[in-house]
Amino acid sequence: MNHLIQKLIEFRDQRNWKQFHNPKDLAISLVLEASELLENFQWKSSEQAVREKSKSIEEEMADVFTYLLLLSNEMGIDLEKAVIDKIAKNATKYPESKSFGSNKKYTDL
Amino acid sequence: MNHLIQKLIEFRDQRNWKQFHNPKDLAISLVLEASELLENFQWKSSEQAVREKSKSIEEEMADVFTYLLLLSNEMGIDLEKAVIDKIAKNATKYPESKSFGSNKKYTDL
Amino acid sequence: MNHLIQKLIEFRDQRNWKQFHNPKDLAISLVLEASELLENFQWKSSEQAVREKSKSIEEEMADVFTYLLLLSNEMGIDLEKAVIDKIAKNATKYPESKSFGSNKKYTDL
Amino acid sequence: MNHLIQKLIEFRDQRNWKQFHNPKDLAISLVLEASELLENFQWKSSEQAVREKSKSIEEEMADVFTYLLLLSNEMGIDLEKAVIDKIAKNATKYPESKSFGSNKKYTDL
């Protein structure tokens, strides 16, 4: 992923965009791209969207990943370690015995 | 990242959650987590949020990354390749000459 | 709706919150509440969500409406007129002949 | 607002779109429009966005209100009453003594 981050920073710096890339606006951008990803599924079953919109879905996922990487770089966060840590935390919030086959949030378990 | 995906799938399957993880609901979940990330910046300057909420920001970024990885796995998408391809596409939408130092969307350039 | 706006402003001013209520943070808040509304539908069919989460759905819709009203007040926008105007514009984007029974976006019609 | 809802239903029914307007997809649509509203503020100060994007902000607020009204109609929810009820509930979550001049969430007060 570091190789990707370097490419994204190069693209950003060639356009002199670092001035706009504060963490708050990067977090806003992440939400906007996640919504554009979701737009591919609007008014459709999951299957229809996957069948008709897979290229657009891929491109919006790339945009989400882009802002996630740029924000992690700006914040000095190791994304892979963050996921490992969160899995451990979620294992406590969602014990297998209570959450098996359930679509409930941990606050409702 | 494949190692991470394997860990996330293991967590999911221990809870029998694959039945809920269709691409549409994964895309919804990605938006929800991106919003929870953004909530850390609500009513605050970027600096205040970074100063006071960095642990929570890290955890929400982990959740965003989790759903991005699970969706990429479900769709058979190579996230790193998708970003490389999107950088090339964006280089055309945002030529350096027009976009240098500008915060405008390509449709307004 | 003016009566509602007055009540919301009174609530805000009793807490000295006007200092935080700039349009950008109000727009962020509107997204956050819309996502909390959507969370009620996560991993569920529409029918299951309506059956099990109607009270929470109502409360989140109230939060969305709250920020919409506060933002309209801050921006001096007449929401009812804005909807009437947008219906006229959408009638051009989505002519009945092309959009009848279709779930496509106008750019794909 | 009932008059507005009637106009929106007429527009929907002329296009035979009721088949797509289940509460889950309406809630998704509300999030998408709220994000399009927020996009007007991306990479900008609140002031710059208000100065340059007020027409687009108004149109996106109209879209948000449209889906809020359609969802309230679909769910049989009285939006004005919902806001009044929520103000009362929030008065308990955010007592003036604790929340005066504070940008903290009630869980952090």
Coordinates of C-alpha atoms in Angstrom, one line a residue:
Chain A
M1 CA 0.0 0.0 0.0
N2 CA 2.9 2.4 0.6
H3 CA 3.7 2.3 -3.2
L4 CA 0.1 3.3 -3.8
I5 CA 0.2 6.1 -1.3
Q6 CA 3.4 7.4 -3.0
K7 CA 1.6 7.5 -6.4
L8 CA -1.4 9.3 -4.9
I9 CA 0.8 11.9 -3.2
E10 CA 2.7 12.5 -6.5
F11 CA -0.6 13.0 -8.3
R12 CA -1.7 15.4 -5.6
D13 CA 1.5 17.4 -5.5
Q14 CA 1.7 17.8 -9.2
R15 CA -1.6 19.7 -8.9
N16 CA -0.7 21.6 -5.7
W17 CA -3.6 20.2 -3.9
K18 CA -2.0 19.5 -0.5
Q19 CA -3.4 22.8 0.7
F20 CA -7.0 21.4 0.4
H21 CA -6.3 17.9 1.9
N22 CA -6.8 18.5 5.6
P23 CA -8.2 15.5 7.5
K24 CA -11.8 17.0 7.8
D25 CA -12.1 17.5 4.0
L26 CA -10.6 14.1 3.3
A27 CA -13.2 12.5 5.6
I28 CA -15.9 14.5 3.8
S29 CA -14.5 13.2 0.5
L30 CA -14.5 9.7 1.7
V31 CA -18.2 10.0 2.5
L32 CA -19.0 11.5 -0.9
E33 CA -17.2 8.7 -2.7
A34 CA -18.9 6.0 -0.6
S35 CA -22.2 7.6 -1.5
E36 CA -21.3 7.5 -5.2
L37 CA -20.5 3.9 -4.8
L38 CA -23.9 3.3 -3.2
E39 CA -25.6 5.2 -5.9
N40 CA -24.9 2.2 -8.2
F41 CA -27.3 0.1 -6.1
Q42 CA -30.1 2.7 -5.8
W43 CA -33.6 1.4 -6.8
K44 CA -32.0 -1.9 -7.7
S45 CA -31.6 -5.4 -6.2
S46 CA -28.0 -6.2 -5.3
E47 CA -27.9 -8.7 -8.2
Q48 CA -29.1 -6.2 -10.8
A49 CA -26.5 -3.6 -9.7
V50 CA -23.6 -6.1 -9.8
R51 CA -24.7 -7.3 -13.3
E52 CA -25.1 -3.8 -14.8
K53 CA -22.8 -1.5 -12.8
S54 CA -19.7 -3.5 -12.0
K55 CA -17.2 -1.1 -13.8
S56 CA -18.7 1.9 -12.1
I57 CA -18.7 0.1 -8.7
E58 CA -15.0 -0.7 -9.2
E59 CA -14.2 3.0 -10.0
E60 CA -16.0 4.3 -7.0
M61 CA -14.3 1.7 -4.7
A62 CA -11.0 3.0 -6.1
D63 CA -12.0 6.6 -5.1
V64 CA -13.0 5.4 -1.6
F65 CA -9.6 3.6 -1.2
T66 CA -7.8 6.7 -2.5
Y67 CA -9.2 8.9 0.2
L68 CA -8.7 6.3 2.8
L69 CA -5.1 6.0 1.9
L70 CA -4.5 9.7 1.8
L71 CA -6.2 10.2 5.2
S72 CA -4.2 7.4 6.7
N73 CA -1.1 9.1 5.4
E74 CA -2.1 12.5 6.7
M75 CA -3.0 11.0 10.2
G76 CA 0.0 8.6 10.4
I77 CA -2.3 5.6 10.8
D78 CA -1.3 2.1 9.8
L79 CA -4.5 0.8 8.2
E80 CA -3.6 -2.9 8.3
K81 CA -2.7 -2.7 12.0
A82 CA -5.9 -0.7 12.6
V83 CA -8.0 -3.5 11.1
I84 CA -6.2 -6.2 13.1
D85 CA -6.8 -4.2 16.3
K86 CA -10.5 -3.7 15.3
I87 CA -11.1 -7.4 14.6
A88 CA -9.9 -8.1 18.2
K89 CA -12.2 -5.4 19.6
N90 CA -15.2 -6.6 17.5
A91 CA -14.6 -10.2 18.7
T92 CA -15.6 -8.9 22.2
K93 CA -18.5 -6.8 21.0
Y94 CA -19.9 -9.7 18.9
P95 CA -19.2 -13.0 20.7
E96 CA -19.9 -15.9 18.5
S97 CA -22.4 -17.4 20.9
K98 CA -24.6 -14.3 20.8
S99 CA -24.1 -13.1 17.3
F100 CA -24.2 -16.3 15.3
G101 CA -26.6 -15.9 12.4
S102 CA -27.9 -12.6 13.8
N103 CA -28.1 -9.3 11.9
K104 CA -28.5 -7.3 15.1
K105 CA -26.2 -4.5 16.2
Y106 CA -24.2 -5.3 19.4
T107 CA -26.3 -2.8 21.3
D108 CA -29.4 -4.9 20.6
L109 CA -27.8 -8.4 21.2
Chain B
M1 CA -4.2 -7.2 1.8
N2 CA -5.1 -10.8 1.0
H3 CA -4.0 -11.8 4.5
L4 CA -6.4 -9.2 6.0
I5 CA -9.3 -10.4 3.8
Q6 CA -8.8 -13.9 5.0
K7 CA -9.0 -12.8 8.6
L8 CA -12.2 -10.8 7.9
I9 CA -13.8 -13.8 6.2
E10 CA -12.9 -16.0 9.1
F11 CA -14.5 -13.6 11.5
R12 CA -17.6 -13.4 9.3
D13 CA -17.9 -17.1 8.9
Q14 CA -17.5 -17.9 12.6
R15 CA -20.7 -15.8 13.0
N16 CA -22.5 -17.2 10.0
W17 CA -22.9 -13.6 8.6
K18 CA -22.2 -14.4 4.9
Q19 CA -26.0 -14.5 4.4
F20 CA -26.2 -10.8 5.1
H21 CA -23.1 -9.7 3.1
N22 CA -24.5 -9.0 -0.3
P23 CA -22.8 -6.2 -2.2
K24 CA -25.7 -3.8 -1.7
D25 CA -25.7 -4.1 2.1
L26 CA -21.9 -4.0 2.1
A27 CA -22.0 -0.7 0.1
I28 CA -24.6 0.6 2.6
S29 CA -22.3 -0.4 5.5
L30 CA -19.4 1.4 3.9
V31 CA -21.4 4.6 3.8
L32 CA -22.4 4.2 7.4
E33 CA -18.9 3.7 8.6
A34 CA -17.6 6.6 6.5
S35 CA -20.3 8.7 8.2
E36 CA -19.2 7.5 11.7
L37 CA -15.6 8.5 10.7
L38 CA -16.9 12.0 9.6
E39 CA -18.8 12.4 12.9
N40 CA -15.5 12.8 14.7
F41 CA -15.1 16.1 12.7
Q42 CA -18.6 17.4 13.3
W43 CA -18.8 21.0 14.8
K44 CA -15.0 21.0 15.0
S45 CA -12.0 22.3 13.1
S46 CA -9.9 19.7 11.4
E47 CA -7.2 20.4 14.0
Q48 CA -9.4 20.0 17.0
A49 CA -10.8 16.7 15.7
V50 CA -7.3 15.3 15.0
R51 CA -6.1 16.4 18.5
E52 CA -9.1 15.0 20.4
K53 CA -10.4 12.1 18.4
S54 CA -7.5 10.4 16.7
K55 CA -8.2 7.0 18.3
S56 CA -11.8 7.0 17.3
I57 CA -10.8 8.2 13.8
E58 CA -8.4 5.3 13.5
E59 CA -11.1 2.8 14.5
E60 CA -13.7 4.1 12.1
M61 CA -11.1 4.0 9.3
A62 CA -10.6 0.4 10.1
D63 CA -14.3 -0.2 9.7
V64 CA -14.3 1.6 6.4
F65 CA -11.4 -0.5 5.2
T66 CA -13.0 -3.7 6.5
Y67 CA -16.1 -3.2 4.3
L68 CA -14.1 -2.1 1.4
L69 CA -12.0 -5.3 1.5
L70 CA -15.1 -7.5 2.0
L71 CA -16.9 -5.8 -0.9
S72 CA -13.8 -6.1 -3.1
N73 CA -13.6 -9.8 -2.2
E74 CA -17.4 -10.3 -3.0
M75 CA -17.1 -8.5 -6.3
G76 CA -13.7 -10.1 -7.4
I77 CA -12.1 -6.6 -7.6
D78 CA -8.4 -6.0 -7.2
L79 CA -8.4 -2.8 -5.2
E80 CA -4.7 -1.8 -5.9
K81 CA -5.2 -2.2 -9.6
A82 CA -8.5 -0.3 -9.5
V83 CA -6.6 2.7 -7.9
I84 CA -3.8 2.6 -10.5
D85 CA -6.4 2.6 -13.3
K86 CA -8.3 5.4 -11.6
I87 CA -5.2 7.6 -11.3
A88 CA -4.7 7.3 -15.0
K89 CA -8.3 8.2 -15.7
N90 CA -8.1 11.2 -13.3
A91 CA -5.0 12.5 -14.9
T92 CA -7.2 13.1 -18.0
K93 CA -10.1 14.6 -16.0
Y94 CA -7.7 16.8 -14.1
P95 CA -4.8 18.0 -16.4
E96 CA -2.1 19.7 -14.4
S97 CA -2.4 22.9 -16.5
K98 CA -6.1 23.4 -15.6
S99 CA -6.3 22.0 -12.1
F100 CA -3.1 23.3 -10.5
G101 CA -4.0 24.9 -7.2
S102 CA -7.7 24.7 -7.9
N103 CA -10.4 23.2 -5.7
K104 CA -12.9 23.0 -8.5
K105 CA -14.6 19.8 -9.7
Y106 CA -13.5 18.7 -13.2
T107 CA -17.0 19.7 -14.5
D108 CA -16.3 23.3 -13.4
L109 CA -12.7 23.6 -14.7
Chain C
M1 CA -42.6 25.1 9.1
N2 CA -41.7 28.5 10.4
H3 CA -43.1 27.6 13.8
L4 CA -40.8 24.6 13.9
I5 CA -37.8 26.6 12.9
Q6 CA -38.5 29.0 15.7
K7 CA -38.6 26.1 18.2
L8 CA -35.3 24.8 16.9
I9 CA -33.6 28.1 17.1
E10 CA -34.8 28.6 20.6
F11 CA -33.4 25.2 21.6
R12 CA -30.1 26.1 19.8
D13 CA -29.8 29.5 21.5
Q14 CA -30.6 28.3 25.0
R15 CA -27.4 26.2 24.5
N16 CA -25.3 28.9 22.8
W17 CA -24.8 26.6 19.8
K18 CA -25.2 29.1 17.0
Q19 CA -21.3 29.5 17.0
F20 CA -21.1 25.9 15.6
H21 CA -24.0 26.1 13.2
N22 CA -22.2 27.2 10.0
P23 CA -23.7 25.9 6.8
K24 CA -20.8 23.4 6.2
D25 CA -21.2 21.7 9.6
L26 CA -25.0 21.7 9.2
A27 CA -24.6 19.9 5.8
I28 CA -22.2 17.5 7.5
S29 CA -24.8 16.9 10.3
L30 CA -27.5 16.3 7.7
V31 CA -25.4 13.5 6.1
L32 CA -24.7 12.0 9.5
E33 CA -28.4 11.9 10.5
A34 CA -29.4 10.5 7.1
S35 CA -26.8 7.7 7.6
E36 CA -28.2 7.0 11.1
L37 CA -31.6 6.7 9.4
L38 CA -30.2 4.3 6.9
E39 CA -28.6 2.2 9.6
N40 CA -32.0 1.0 10.6
F41 CA -32.2 -0.8 7.2
Q42 CA -28.6 -2.3 7.3
W43 CA -28.5 -6.1 6.7
K44 CA -32.3 -6.2 6.6
S45 CA -35.1 -6.2 4.0
S46 CA -37.1 -3.0 3.8
E47 CA -40.1 -4.9 5.3
Q48 CA -38.1 -6.2 8.3
A49 CA -36.7 -2.8 9.0
V50 CA -40.1 -1.1 8.9
R51 CA -41.6 -3.8 11.2
E52 CA -38.8 -3.7 13.8
K53 CA -37.4 -0.2 13.7
S54 CA -40.2 2.2 12.9
K55 CA -39.7 4.3 16.1
S56 CA -36.0 4.7 15.5
I57 CA -36.7 5.5 11.8
E58 CA -39.1 8.2 12.9
E59 CA -36.6 9.7 15.3
E60 CA -33.8 9.8 12.7
M61 CA -36.1 11.4 10.2
A62 CA -36.8 14.1 12.8
D63 CA -33.1 14.7 13.1
V64 CA -32.7 15.0 9.3
F65 CA -35.6 17.4 9.2
T66 CA -34.1 19.4 12.0
Y67 CA -30.9 20.1 10.2
L68 CA -32.7 20.7 6.9
L69 CA -34.8 23.4 8.6
L70 CA -31.8 24.9 10.4
L71 CA -29.8 25.0 7.2
S72 CA -32.6 26.5 5.2
N73 CA -32.9 29.2 7.9
E74 CA -29.2 29.9 7.8
M75 CA -29.2 30.1 4.0
G76 CA -32.4 32.0 3.6
I77 CA -33.9 29.2 1.5
D78 CA -37.7 28.6 1.2
L79 CA -37.8 24.8 1.2
E80 CA -41.3 24.5 -0.2
K81 CA -40.6 26.7 -3.1
A82 CA -37.3 24.9 -3.7
V83 CA -39.2 21.6 -4.0
I84 CA -41.7 23.1 -6.4
D85 CA -38.9 24.5 -8.6
K86 CA -37.1 21.2 -8.5
I87 CA -40.2 19.2 -9.6
A88 CA -40.4 21.4 -12.7
K89 CA -36.7 20.9 -13.4
N90 CA -37.0 17.1 -12.9
A91 CA -39.9 17.0 -15.3
T92 CA -37.5 18.0 -18.0
K93 CA -34.7 15.6 -16.9
Y94 CA -37.2 12.7 -16.6
P95 CA -39.8 13.0 -19.4
E96 CA -42.6 10.5 -18.8
S97 CA -42.1 8.9 -22.2
K98 CA -38.5 8.0 -21.4
S99 CA -38.6 7.3 -17.7
F100 CA -41.9 5.5 -17.3
G101 CA -41.3 2.4 -15.2
S102 CA -37.5 2.8 -15.5
N103 CA -35.1 2.9 -12.5
K104 CA -32.3 4.5 -14.6
K105 CA -30.7 7.8 -13.8
Y106 CA -31.4 10.5 -16.3
T107 CA -27.8 10.3 -17.6
D108 CA -28.5 6.7 -18.6
L109 CA -32.0 7.2 -20.2
Chain D
M1 CA -46.5 19.9 3.5
N2 CA -49.4 17.7 2.5
H3 CA -49.8 19.7 -0.7
L4 CA -46.1 19.1 -1.5
I5 CA -46.5 15.4 -0.8
Q6 CA -49.4 15.3 -3.2
K7 CA -47.3 16.9 -6.0
L8 CA -44.5 14.5 -5.4
I9 CA -46.8 11.5 -5.5
E10 CA -48.3 12.7 -8.8
F11 CA -44.8 13.1 -10.3
R12 CA -43.9 9.6 -9.1
D13 CA -47.1 8.0 -10.3
Q14 CA -46.9 9.6 -13.8
R15 CA -43.6 7.7 -14.2
N16 CA -44.8 4.5 -12.6
W17 CA -42.0 4.7 -10.0
K18 CA -43.9 3.5 -6.9
Q19 CA -42.6 0.0 -7.5
F20 CA -39.0 1.3 -6.7
H21 CA -40.0 3.5 -3.7
N22 CA -39.7 1.1 -0.8
P23 CA -38.6 2.6 2.5
K24 CA -35.0 1.1 2.2
D25 CA -34.3 2.6 -1.2
L26 CA -35.9 5.9 -0.1
A27 CA -33.6 6.0 2.9
I28 CA -30.6 5.2 0.5
S29 CA -31.7 8.0 -1.8
L30 CA -32.0 10.4 1.1
V31 CA -28.3 9.7 2.0
L32 CA -27.2 10.1 -1.6
E33 CA -28.9 13.5 -1.9
A34 CA -27.5 14.6 1.5
S35 CA -24.1 13.8 0.1
E36 CA -24.6 15.7 -3.1
L37 CA -25.6 18.6 -0.9
L38 CA -22.4 18.2 1.1
E39 CA -20.3 18.0 -2.1
N40 CA -20.9 21.7 -2.5
F41 CA -18.8 22.3 0.6
Q42 CA -16.0 19.9 -0.3
W43 CA -12.4 21.5 -0.2
K44 CA -14.0 24.8 0.6
S45 CA -14.7 27.0 3.7
S46 CA -18.3 27.3 4.6
E47 CA -18.2 30.9 3.4
Q48 CA -16.8 30.2 0.0
A49 CA -19.3 27.4 -0.6
V50 CA -22.2 29.7 0.3
R51 CA -20.9 32.4 -1.9
E52 CA -20.3 30.2 -5.0
K53 CA -22.7 27.4 -4.7
S54 CA -26.0 28.7 -3.2
K55 CA -28.2 27.7 -6.2
S56 CA -26.8 24.1 -6.2
I57 CA -27.2 24.0 -2.4
E58 CA -30.8 25.0 -2.7
E59 CA -31.5 22.3 -5.3
E60 CA -29.9 19.5 -3.3
M61 CA -31.8 20.6 -0.2
A62 CA -35.0 20.3 -2.4
D63 CA -33.9 16.7 -3.2
V64 CA -33.3 15.8 0.4
F65 CA -36.7 17.3 1.4
T66 CA -38.4 15.4 -1.5
Y67 CA -37.2 12.0 -0.2
L68 CA -37.9 12.9 3.4
L69 CA -41.5 13.7 2.4
L70 CA -41.9 10.6 0.3
L71 CA -40.5 8.4 3.1
S72 CA -42.7 10.0 5.7
N73 CA -45.7 9.4 3.5
E74 CA -44.7 5.7 2.9
M75 CA -44.2 5.2 6.7
G76 CA -47.2 7.2 7.8
I77 CA -45.0 9.5 9.9
D78 CA -46.0 13.0 10.8
L79 CA -42.7 14.9 10.4
E80 CA -43.7 18.0 12.3
K81 CA -44.8 16.0 15.3
A82 CA -41.7 13.9 15.1
V83 CA -39.5 17.0 15.4
I84 CA -41.5 18.3 18.3
D85 CA -41.1 14.9 20.1
K86 CA -37.4 14.8 19.3
I87 CA -36.9 18.3 20.7
A88 CA -38.3 17.2 24.0
K89 CA -36.1 14.1 24.0
N90 CA -33.0 16.1 23.1
A91 CA -33.7 18.6 25.9
T92 CA -33.1 15.6 28.3
K93 CA -30.0 14.4 26.5
Y94 CA -28.6 17.9 26.3
P95 CA -29.5 19.8 29.5
E96 CA -28.6 23.5 29.2
S97 CA -26.3 23.4 32.2
K98 CA -24.1 20.7 30.7
S99 CA -24.2 21.5 27.0
F100 CA -24.1 25.3 27.1
G101 CA -21.5 26.4 24.5
S102 CA -20.2 22.9 24.1
N103 CA -19.7 21.0 20.8
K104 CA -19.6 17.6 22.6
K105 CA -21.9 14.7 21.8
Y106 CA -24.2 13.9 24.8
T107 CA -22.2 10.6 25.3
D108 CA -19.1 12.8 26.0
L109 CA -20.8 15.4 28.2

